[in-house]
Structures are given as C-alpha cells and as structure tokens.
C-alpha cells in the first residue's frame, strides 16, 4: 500500500505538468506586477497546504499571508485589500466557507486565482484565473482522504513560488535577509567585522620586540597568536602557539631573539568587509586557525580565529 501510494502521487505530479498553461503564466505575471500581497485561502487540508504556500512565497520575495476563509466571514476579510491577489485552494471548488466570501471578494475588486481540481466548480466559475490541480484518483483506498490532491496543490504552489523567485531575480542574499536566524542567513549576512576581535583584544608587537615581551602580549590577549606590525600599523608577520611549539622542538634559543626573527612574514589576512564564511574557507584552505583582519587601506584592525566563527555559528 505504501508503494502504491507513492506511485499514485508520483503519477499525479507527472500529469500535473500537462495541465498547466496560459493561466499559470498569467498568474505569475499578475503576482509579479501586483502592488499588494498574495492572500492565500483554503479550508481543511487545503488550508494546511495554503499556510505552507504563503510562508514559501513570503520567504522567496513575494509578500504573502494566509487568511482563514471561515474567519474571513467574521472580520478577517478586512486583511484583504483591493490591490491584493487572492489565491484560493479547494480541490472540490465547493467549500462553503470560500463560497460565502466570493461576493465580497468580487466587490473588493481583487484578482482571484483559483487552485482547484474541478474546472466547472463554483470557485472556478468566479475566479479570474484557474490553476488545475486535478488528479485521477486519491491515494486513499476509499478515494476520499485528500492525498494525491493535496500533493498536487503543494507541488503546484512550489512551482508558482519558484517561477516567481526566478522572475524576480531573487538571490541567496535576498533569501538570507528573510532568514536571519537560519544557517544560511548567518553565512550570508555575517561579515568579518561583526565577529572579529578589535582594539586591545588584538595582540600586537613590533619586529624589534624581545621574545619574552611578545609572549606576555600573547598571554594577555588569549588569542593564541600575535600580530607583528610596522610603523604604519600594517601587519608584517604573525607568531602563533604552534610556531612556539615547533621552535622549541627544533631546539632554538628563543630568549635571545626578537619578534621579527621568529615571525611568519606575509601572514594570512582577510578584509573586514568580507563575509565571515569566506574567512572560514580561507582558514580551511590554508590550514590555519587564526587570521589577521585588515581594512581597505591595509591597516590591522582585528583578528579572528575558529572559536570566534564557531560562537557566531558560521561553522
């Protein structure tokens, strides 16, 4: 039964492609040109699909909201404005709650798009545009429970949303702005300057600084590294805890040396206006755990390590 259910619903989606045509194109164009919102309505299972569709539209660049048809008859119709587009979902097209508000919607002058499985239904007859979600049969063995029909609604709703986001030129950055709390939002909205250490939190010494004094500066800041800067404030080198361990293993007499003699010249740096995820990629490629941060003029303005990226949930 499970395999049969999947096959019935897969067949319904395959057949759904052939049912779409000029009405689909006109619906997309209307939503693109519209100055209002897409108001999604539906009862029962169609309402559950409608809520998901409204959320998908809103998160991909098309302002949308869901209004319950039953509540619309008791005041919520005030949420619908004349320049909105109403997208009504009903497999039968005979939902009493939708039928009750059709006259009011027509008086408002909204564009009514019906997503229904019956082209001759009451909803379809009153709609400006009809999108067919007709299925030959439900996956339910009684042919009663909405199964294949709601799958068709869900898929056609996704097709609308994807066509719209493509037509709008919707990009990853736009998606991230509507998902600031998600992983993608953090990756595309968080810049290095937002999470870097700055000011006194960035250890720095000059090339002439004695080794012991450099180690005190490293310990003070707790970064596990220190920048070596020239007279203009630009980073000319870096010394890390790993460099200290390797130097000890080689038996180098560090106490007699200066920062300039033990530093790594031309250290890995990243711009402060770069995305934090770019810094993460640079660290991974270079196999380092600390980056120095420079401004547009090349001056040292901060430092960043993997712990900072992890705290910001960039990695």
Coordinates of C-alpha atoms in Angstrom, one line a residue:
X1 CA 0.0 0.0 0.0
X2 CA 2.9 2.4 0.8
X3 CA 4.5 1.7 -2.6
X4 CA 1.1 2.1 -4.3
X5 CA 0.5 5.4 -2.5
X6 CA 3.8 6.8 -3.7
X7 CA 3.2 5.7 -7.3
X8 CA -0.3 7.2 -7.4
X9 CA 1.1 10.5 -6.1
X10 CA 4.1 10.4 -8.5
X11 CA 1.7 9.8 -11.4
X12 CA -0.4 12.7 -10.3
X13 CA 2.5 15.1 -10.3
X14 CA 3.6 13.9 -13.7
X15 CA 0.2 14.5 -15.1
X16 CA 0.0 17.9 -13.4
X17 CA 2.6 19.3 -15.8
X18 CA 0.4 18.8 -18.8
X19 CA -2.5 20.7 -17.1
X20 CA -0.5 23.9 -16.8
X21 CA -0.6 26.5 -19.5
X22 CA -1.5 30.1 -20.2
X23 CA -3.4 30.5 -16.8
X24 CA -0.2 29.6 -14.9
X25 CA 1.8 32.2 -16.9
X26 CA -0.9 34.9 -16.3
X27 CA -1.0 34.1 -12.6
X28 CA 2.8 34.5 -12.3
X29 CA 2.6 37.8 -14.3
X30 CA -0.2 39.1 -12.1
X31 CA 1.8 38.4 -8.9
X32 CA 4.9 40.0 -10.4
X33 CA 3.0 43.2 -11.4
X34 CA 0.9 43.3 -8.2
X35 CA 1.5 46.1 -5.8
X36 CA -0.3 44.2 -2.9
X37 CA 0.1 40.9 -1.3
X38 CA -0.8 37.3 -2.3
X39 CA -3.5 36.3 0.1
X40 CA -3.8 32.6 0.3
X41 CA -7.0 30.9 1.5
X42 CA -8.1 27.3 2.0
X43 CA -10.2 25.1 4.3
X44 CA -9.2 21.8 5.9
X45 CA -6.2 20.1 4.3
X46 CA -6.2 22.7 1.6
X47 CA -5.8 25.3 4.3
X48 CA -2.7 23.5 5.7
X49 CA -1.2 23.5 2.3
X50 CA -2.1 27.1 1.9
X51 CA -0.3 28.1 5.1
X52 CA 2.8 26.5 3.8
X53 CA 2.5 28.1 0.4
X54 CA 2.0 31.6 1.9
X55 CA 5.2 31.0 4.0
X56 CA 7.1 29.9 1.0
X57 CA 6.0 32.8 -1.1
X58 CA 6.9 35.3 1.7
X59 CA 10.4 33.8 2.2
X60 CA 11.2 33.9 -1.5
X61 CA 10.4 37.5 -2.3
X62 CA 6.6 37.6 -2.8
X63 CA 4.7 39.3 0.1
X64 CA 2.0 36.8 1.2
X65 CA -0.2 35.9 4.1
X66 CA -2.8 33.3 4.9
X67 CA -6.4 34.2 5.8
X68 CA -8.7 31.5 7.1
X69 CA -11.9 31.6 5.0
X70 CA -14.1 30.9 8.0
X71 CA -12.6 33.7 10.0
X72 CA -12.8 36.0 6.9
X73 CA -16.6 35.9 7.2
X74 CA -16.3 37.2 10.8
X75 CA -13.9 40.2 10.3
X76 CA -10.7 38.9 8.9
X77 CA -11.7 39.9 5.4
X78 CA -10.5 43.3 6.5
X79 CA -7.0 42.0 6.0
X80 CA -7.6 41.8 2.2
X81 CA -7.1 45.0 0.2
X82 CA -8.2 45.8 -3.3
X83 CA -4.7 45.6 -4.8
X84 CA -4.1 42.1 -3.3
X85 CA -4.3 38.8 -5.3
X86 CA -6.3 36.1 -3.6
X87 CA -5.1 32.6 -4.2
X88 CA -7.9 30.2 -3.1
X89 CA -7.2 26.5 -2.7
X90 CA -10.0 24.0 -2.9
X91 CA -9.9 20.6 -4.6
X92 CA -13.7 20.4 -5.0
X93 CA -14.1 24.1 -5.5
X94 CA -17.3 23.9 -3.5
X95 CA -16.0 24.9 0.0
X96 CA -18.9 26.6 1.8
X97 CA -16.6 29.0 3.6
X98 CA -15.0 30.1 0.4
X99 CA -18.3 30.3 -1.4
X100 CA -19.7 32.6 1.3
X101 CA -17.0 35.2 0.8
X102 CA -16.8 35.1 -3.0
X103 CA -19.3 38.0 -3.5
X104 CA -17.3 40.2 -1.0
X105 CA -14.1 39.4 -2.8
X106 CA -15.6 40.4 -6.1
X107 CA -16.9 43.7 -4.6
X108 CA -13.4 44.4 -3.4
X109 CA -12.1 44.0 -7.0
X110 CA -9.2 41.7 -6.1
X111 CA -7.8 39.4 -8.7
X112 CA -9.0 35.9 -7.7
X113 CA -6.8 32.9 -8.7
X114 CA -8.4 29.5 -8.0
X115 CA -6.3 26.4 -7.5
X116 CA -8.8 23.6 -7.8
X117 CA -9.3 20.1 -9.2
X118 CA -12.7 20.9 -10.8
X119 CA -12.8 23.4 -13.7
X120 CA -16.6 23.6 -13.5
X121 CA -16.8 24.3 -9.8
X122 CA -18.3 27.4 -8.1
X123 CA -14.9 28.6 -7.2
X124 CA -13.6 28.2 -10.7
X125 CA -16.5 30.0 -12.3
X126 CA -16.0 33.0 -10.1
X127 CA -12.2 33.1 -10.5
X128 CA -10.3 35.4 -12.8
X129 CA -7.7 32.6 -13.4
X130 CA -7.9 28.9 -12.7
X131 CA -4.9 26.7 -12.0
X132 CA -5.8 23.0 -12.3
X133 CA -4.8 20.5 -9.6
X134 CA -7.0 17.7 -11.0
X135 CA -5.9 14.2 -10.1
X136 CA -7.4 10.9 -11.5
X137 CA -7.7 9.4 -8.0
X138 CA -6.7 9.9 -4.4
X139 CA -4.1 7.6 -3.0
X140 CA -6.6 6.8 -0.2
X141 CA -8.1 3.3 -1.0
X142 CA -11.5 4.8 -0.3
X143 CA -10.7 7.6 -2.7
X144 CA -11.9 10.0 0.0
X145 CA -9.0 11.3 2.1
X146 CA -7.1 14.2 0.5
X147 CA -3.8 12.7 -0.5
X148 CA -2.8 12.9 -4.2
X149 CA -4.9 16.1 -4.5
X150 CA -3.0 17.9 -1.6
X151 CA 0.3 16.7 -3.0
X152 CA -0.7 18.3 -6.3
X153 CA -1.6 21.5 -4.5
X154 CA 1.7 21.5 -2.7
X155 CA 3.8 20.9 -5.8
X156 CA 1.9 23.5 -7.9
X157 CA 2.3 26.0 -5.1
X158 CA 6.1 25.4 -5.1
X159 CA 6.1 25.8 -8.9
X160 CA 4.5 29.2 -8.5
X161 CA 6.9 30.3 -5.8
X162 CA 10.0 29.1 -7.8
X163 CA 8.8 30.7 -11.0
X164 CA 8.2 33.9 -9.2
X165 CA 11.6 34.0 -7.4
X166 CA 13.4 33.3 -10.7
X167 CA 11.4 36.0 -12.5
X168 CA 12.3 38.5 -9.7
X169 CA 16.0 37.6 -9.8
X170 CA 15.8 36.5 -6.2
X171 CA 19.3 35.7 -4.9
X172 CA 20.9 33.9 -2.0
X173 CA 21.4 37.2 -0.3
X174 CA 17.7 38.1 -0.6
X175 CA 16.8 34.7 0.9
X176 CA 19.2 35.2 3.8
X177 CA 17.6 38.6 4.7
X178 CA 14.3 36.8 5.3
X179 CA 16.0 34.0 7.2
X180 CA 18.4 35.9 9.6
X181 CA 18.1 33.2 12.2
X182 CA 18.9 30.3 10.0
X183 CA 22.3 28.9 9.0
X184 CA 22.1 30.4 5.5
X185 CA 21.3 33.8 7.0
X186 CA 24.3 33.7 9.3
X187 CA 26.6 32.7 6.4
X188 CA 25.4 35.3 4.0
X189 CA 24.7 38.2 6.4
X190 CA 27.6 37.9 8.9
X191 CA 30.7 39.9 8.0
X192 CA 34.2 39.5 9.5
X193 CA 33.8 42.9 11.2
X194 CA 30.7 41.7 13.0
X195 CA 32.6 39.0 14.9
X196 CA 36.3 39.9 14.9
X197 CA 38.3 40.9 17.9
X198 CA 39.4 44.5 17.8
X199 CA 41.2 47.2 19.8
X200 CA 43.1 45.9 22.8
X201 CA 41.8 42.4 22.2
X202 CA 44.2 42.1 19.3
X203 CA 47.7 41.4 20.5
X204 CA 50.4 43.2 18.5
X205 CA 54.1 43.9 18.8
X206 CA 56.8 45.4 16.6
X207 CA 59.6 43.4 14.9
X208 CA 62.0 44.7 17.5
X209 CA 60.0 43.4 20.5
X210 CA 62.0 40.9 22.6
X211 CA 60.7 37.4 22.6
X212 CA 59.6 37.3 26.2
X213 CA 57.7 40.6 25.9
X214 CA 56.0 39.1 22.8
X215 CA 54.9 36.1 24.8
X216 CA 53.5 38.3 27.5
X217 CA 51.4 40.1 24.9
X218 CA 50.2 36.8 23.6
X219 CA 49.2 35.6 27.0
X220 CA 47.4 38.8 27.8
X221 CA 45.1 38.7 24.8
X222 CA 44.5 34.9 24.9
X223 CA 44.2 34.7 21.1
X224 CA 46.9 32.0 20.7
X225 CA 48.8 34.3 18.3
X226 CA 50.1 37.8 18.0
X227 CA 50.5 40.2 15.0
X228 CA 53.8 41.9 14.3
X229 CA 53.1 45.4 12.9
X230 CA 55.3 48.0 11.2
X231 CA 55.3 51.7 12.0
X232 CA 52.2 52.3 9.8
X233 CA 50.2 49.7 11.7
X234 CA 50.2 47.2 8.9
X235 CA 50.7 43.5 9.8
X236 CA 54.1 42.3 8.5
X237 CA 54.1 39.0 10.4
X238 CA 52.4 36.6 12.8
X239 CA 53.6 34.3 15.6
X240 CA 51.3 31.6 17.0
X241 CA 51.3 29.0 19.7
X242 CA 52.0 26.4 17.0
X243 CA 55.1 28.3 16.0
X244 CA 56.3 28.3 19.6
X245 CA 55.9 24.6 19.9
X246 CA 57.7 23.9 16.6
X247 CA 60.6 26.2 17.6
X248 CA 61.0 24.5 20.9
X249 CA 61.1 21.1 19.2
X250 CA 63.9 22.4 16.9
X251 CA 65.9 23.5 20.0
X252 CA 66.0 27.2 19.0
X253 CA 67.2 29.5 21.8
X254 CA 64.2 31.8 21.6
X255 CA 65.1 34.0 24.6
X256 CA 67.8 35.7 22.6
X257 CA 65.6 36.5 19.6
X258 CA 63.1 39.2 18.7
X259 CA 59.6 39.0 17.2
X260 CA 60.9 39.9 13.8
X261 CA 63.3 37.0 13.9
X262 CA 60.8 34.3 14.7
X263 CA 57.6 35.6 12.9
X264 CA 56.0 34.3 9.8
X265 CA 56.3 37.0 7.3
X266 CA 53.4 37.9 4.9
X267 CA 50.7 36.5 7.2
X268 CA 47.3 35.3 6.0
X269 CA 44.8 38.2 6.3
X270 CA 41.2 38.9 5.4
X271 CA 39.3 42.1 4.8
X272 CA 37.0 43.3 7.5
X273 CA 34.1 43.7 5.0
X274 CA 34.5 40.1 3.8
X275 CA 31.8 37.5 4.7
X276 CA 32.7 35.5 7.8
X277 CA 32.1 32.3 5.7
X278 CA 34.9 33.5 3.4
X279 CA 37.2 33.7 6.3
X280 CA 36.2 30.2 7.3
X281 CA 37.1 28.9 3.8
X282 CA 40.4 30.7 3.9
X283 CA 41.3 29.1 7.2
X284 CA 40.4 25.7 6.0
X285 CA 42.4 26.0 2.7
X286 CA 45.4 27.4 4.5
X287 CA 45.1 25.0 7.5
X288 CA 45.4 27.9 10.0
X289 CA 43.2 28.7 13.0
X290 CA 43.8 32.5 13.1
X291 CA 43.5 35.2 10.6
X292 CA 44.5 38.9 10.9
X293 CA 42.0 41.4 9.7
X294 CA 42.9 44.4 7.6
X295 CA 40.9 47.4 6.4
X296 CA 40.7 48.7 2.9
X297 CA 43.9 50.7 3.4
X298 CA 45.8 47.6 4.6
X299 CA 45.9 48.5 8.3
X300 CA 45.5 45.9 11.0
X301 CA 42.0 46.4 12.5
X302 CA 41.3 43.0 14.1
X303 CA 41.8 39.3 14.4
X304 CA 39.7 36.2 14.1
X305 CA 40.1 32.6 15.0
X306 CA 38.0 29.4 14.6
X307 CA 36.5 29.8 18.1
X308 CA 35.0 33.2 17.0
X309 CA 33.5 31.6 13.9
X310 CA 32.0 28.8 16.0
X311 CA 30.5 31.1 18.6
X312 CA 28.8 33.0 15.7
X313 CA 27.6 29.7 14.3
X314 CA 29.2 30.4 11.0
X315 CA 30.8 27.0 11.2

